[in-house]
Amino acid sequence: MPALVVGCISPDFPYLINLTTVPAPGHTLAGLVPYCLPPSLIVLAVWYRWIERPILSLFRIQASPKPDSAASFILLAAVAVLVGAATHALWDSSSHRAGWLVQQNAWLRYEVANIPLYMWNQNLGGIFGSLGILLWYLCWRT
């Protein structure tokens, strides 16, 4: 799960590091491996080495078992990172004005209450995603 979460935010790492709008090549299919995978694996190494135990302890969550082989663990993490990064790029392409899906589909630019559908997609996606995380946490901890 951590690898998928890190992968989901990895295309936006340049924004987080620079705290400004800069080119983020991780939002393209060609940029997923070179721009999302290496920094995500570094973030995951930091997570598993120093952060996971205190966070899980704080929320009273048991750590999930790790695979016996380090190679299989890294391979699974890499696949999860790439799946997360790809879903982020796909979502952004349908929820930002310059996104590929928005540019290819006029109906995403149709306005409801003076707001284009792609913006509804972006904002409601964030709200429903946050509610999903809250629901997961509330169900998981009991």
mmCIF file of C-alpha atoms in Angstrom, residues 10-115:
data_model
loop_
_atom_site.group_PDB
_atom_site.id
_atom_site.type_symbol
_atom_site.label_atom_id
_atom_site.label_comp_id
_atom_site.label_asym_id
_atom_site.label_seq_id
_atom_site.Cartn_x
_atom_site.Cartn_y
_atom_site.Cartn_z
ATOM 1 C CA SER A 10 5.198 10.982 -7.438
ATOM 2 C CA PRO A 11 4.297 12.871 -10.647
ATOM 3 C CA ASP A 12 3.901 15.976 -8.456
ATOM 4 C CA PHE A 13 7.287 15.649 -6.694
ATOM 5 C CA PRO A 14 8.764 18.542 -8.751
ATOM 6 C CA TYR A 15 5.972 20.813 -7.462
ATOM 7 C CA LEU A 16 6.558 19.723 -3.871
ATOM 8 C CA ILE A 17 10.316 20.177 -4.083
ATOM 9 C CA ASN A 18 10.261 23.568 -5.836
ATOM 10 C CA LEU A 19 7.026 24.835 -4.252
ATOM 11 C CA THR A 20 6.176 26.366 -7.597
ATOM 12 C CA THR A 21 4.779 25.332 -10.952
ATOM 13 C CA VAL A 22 7.633 23.764 -12.886
ATOM 14 C CA PRO A 23 7.650 21.227 -15.705
ATOM 15 C CA ALA A 24 6.738 17.797 -14.320
ATOM 16 C CA PRO A 25 7.642 15.131 -16.899
ATOM 17 C CA GLY A 26 6.275 12.397 -14.617
ATOM 18 C CA HIS A 27 2.829 13.254 -15.937
ATOM 19 C CA THR A 28 3.686 11.623 -19.270
ATOM 20 C CA LEU A 29 3.877 7.941 -20.107
ATOM 21 C CA ALA A 30 7.520 8.349 -21.125
ATOM 22 C CA GLY A 31 8.313 10.112 -17.845
ATOM 23 C CA LEU A 32 6.861 7.537 -15.443
ATOM 24 C CA VAL A 33 9.953 5.343 -15.152
ATOM 25 C CA PRO A 34 12.760 7.929 -15.173
ATOM 26 C CA TYR A 35 11.005 10.682 -13.190
ATOM 27 C CA CYS A 36 8.663 8.818 -10.832
ATOM 28 C CA LEU A 37 10.304 5.499 -10.015
ATOM 29 C CA PRO A 38 13.750 6.496 -8.626
ATOM 30 C CA PRO A 39 12.539 9.233 -6.234
ATOM 31 C CA SER A 40 9.616 7.045 -5.158
ATOM 32 C CA LEU A 41 11.942 4.181 -4.230
ATOM 33 C CA ILE A 42 14.030 6.625 -2.176
ATOM 34 C CA VAL A 43 10.910 7.909 -0.403
ATOM 35 C CA LEU A 44 9.851 4.315 0.290
ATOM 36 C CA ALA A 45 13.279 3.450 1.707
ATOM 37 C CA VAL A 46 12.968 6.401 4.096
ATOM 38 C CA TRP A 47 9.392 5.359 4.970
ATOM 39 C CA TYR A 48 10.296 1.771 5.796
ATOM 40 C CA ARG A 49 13.535 2.645 7.604
ATOM 41 C CA TRP A 50 12.451 5.546 9.824
ATOM 42 C CA ILE A 51 8.771 6.471 9.538
ATOM 43 C CA GLU A 52 6.583 3.361 9.209
ATOM 44 C CA ARG A 53 6.894 1.990 12.762
ATOM 45 C CA PRO A 54 6.145 5.250 14.602
ATOM 46 C CA ILE A 55 3.184 6.089 12.324
ATOM 47 C CA LEU A 56 1.650 2.620 12.549
ATOM 48 C CA SER A 57 2.155 2.641 16.306
ATOM 49 C CA LEU A 58 0.483 6.040 16.578
ATOM 50 C CA PHE A 59 -2.613 4.804 14.737
ATOM 51 C CA ARG A 60 -2.492 1.325 16.337
ATOM 52 C CA ILE A 61 -2.192 -0.441 12.976
ATOM 53 C CA GLN A 62 -0.260 -3.665 12.498
ATOM 54 C CA ALA A 63 2.441 -3.678 9.844
ATOM 55 C CA SER A 64 1.693 -5.929 6.909
ATOM 56 C CA PRO A 65 4.103 -8.814 6.365
ATOM 57 C CA LYS A 66 6.923 -8.190 3.922
ATOM 58 C CA PRO A 67 7.936 -10.731 1.241
ATOM 59 C CA ASP A 68 10.869 -12.976 2.176
ATOM 60 C CA SER A 69 12.954 -11.891 -0.793
ATOM 61 C CA ALA A 70 14.231 -8.315 -1.017
ATOM 62 C CA ALA A 71 14.199 -8.582 -4.813
ATOM 63 C CA SER A 72 10.522 -9.537 -4.925
ATOM 64 C CA PHE A 73 9.709 -6.757 -2.446
ATOM 65 C CA ILE A 74 11.479 -4.152 -4.610
ATOM 66 C CA LEU A 75 9.822 -5.507 -7.767
ATOM 67 C CA LEU A 76 6.355 -5.352 -6.180
ATOM 68 C CA ALA A 77 7.074 -1.845 -4.883
ATOM 69 C CA ALA A 78 8.254 -0.714 -8.323
ATOM 70 C CA VAL A 79 5.112 -2.064 -9.998
ATOM 71 C CA ALA A 80 2.880 -0.424 -7.366
ATOM 72 C CA VAL A 81 4.713 2.907 -7.787
ATOM 73 C CA LEU A 82 4.245 2.812 -11.551
ATOM 74 C CA VAL A 83 0.547 1.896 -11.251
ATOM 75 C CA GLY A 84 0.028 4.778 -8.810
ATOM 76 C CA ALA A 85 1.927 7.227 -11.011
ATOM 77 C CA ALA A 86 0.020 6.118 -14.126
ATOM 78 C CA THR A 87 -3.355 6.568 -12.419
ATOM 79 C CA HIS A 88 -2.277 10.031 -11.279
ATOM 80 C CA ALA A 89 -1.269 10.980 -14.825
ATOM 81 C CA LEU A 90 -4.518 9.582 -16.216
ATOM 82 C CA TRP A 91 -6.618 11.421 -13.619
ATOM 83 C CA ASP A 92 -4.774 14.686 -14.276
ATOM 84 C CA SER A 93 -5.349 14.300 -18.011
ATOM 85 C CA SER A 94 -9.099 14.310 -17.307
ATOM 86 C CA SER A 95 -9.153 17.000 -14.639
ATOM 87 C CA HIS A 96 -6.887 19.806 -15.876
ATOM 88 C CA ARG A 97 -7.550 22.246 -18.714
ATOM 89 C CA ALA A 98 -4.371 21.267 -20.580
ATOM 90 C CA GLY A 99 -4.900 17.538 -19.925
ATOM 91 C CA TRP A 100 -4.882 15.223 -22.924
ATOM 92 C CA LEU A 101 -8.343 13.762 -22.217
ATOM 93 C CA VAL A 102 -9.781 17.247 -21.690
ATOM 94 C CA GLN A 103 -8.324 18.391 -24.992
ATOM 95 C CA GLN A 104 -9.642 15.300 -26.824
ATOM 96 C CA ASN A 105 -13.163 15.307 -25.323
ATOM 97 C CA ALA A 106 -15.249 18.453 -25.631
ATOM 98 C CA TRP A 107 -17.800 17.172 -23.101
ATOM 99 C CA LEU A 108 -15.175 17.552 -20.325
ATOM 100 C CA ARG A 109 -15.121 21.276 -21.122
ATOM 101 C CA TYR A 110 -18.933 21.571 -20.879
ATOM 102 C CA GLU A 111 -19.904 23.895 -18.026
ATOM 103 C CA VAL A 112 -22.277 23.111 -15.176
ATOM 104 C CA ALA A 113 -22.984 26.091 -12.899
ATOM 105 C CA ASN A 114 -20.293 28.044 -14.815
ATOM 106 C CA ILE A 115 -17.659 25.424 -13.901
#
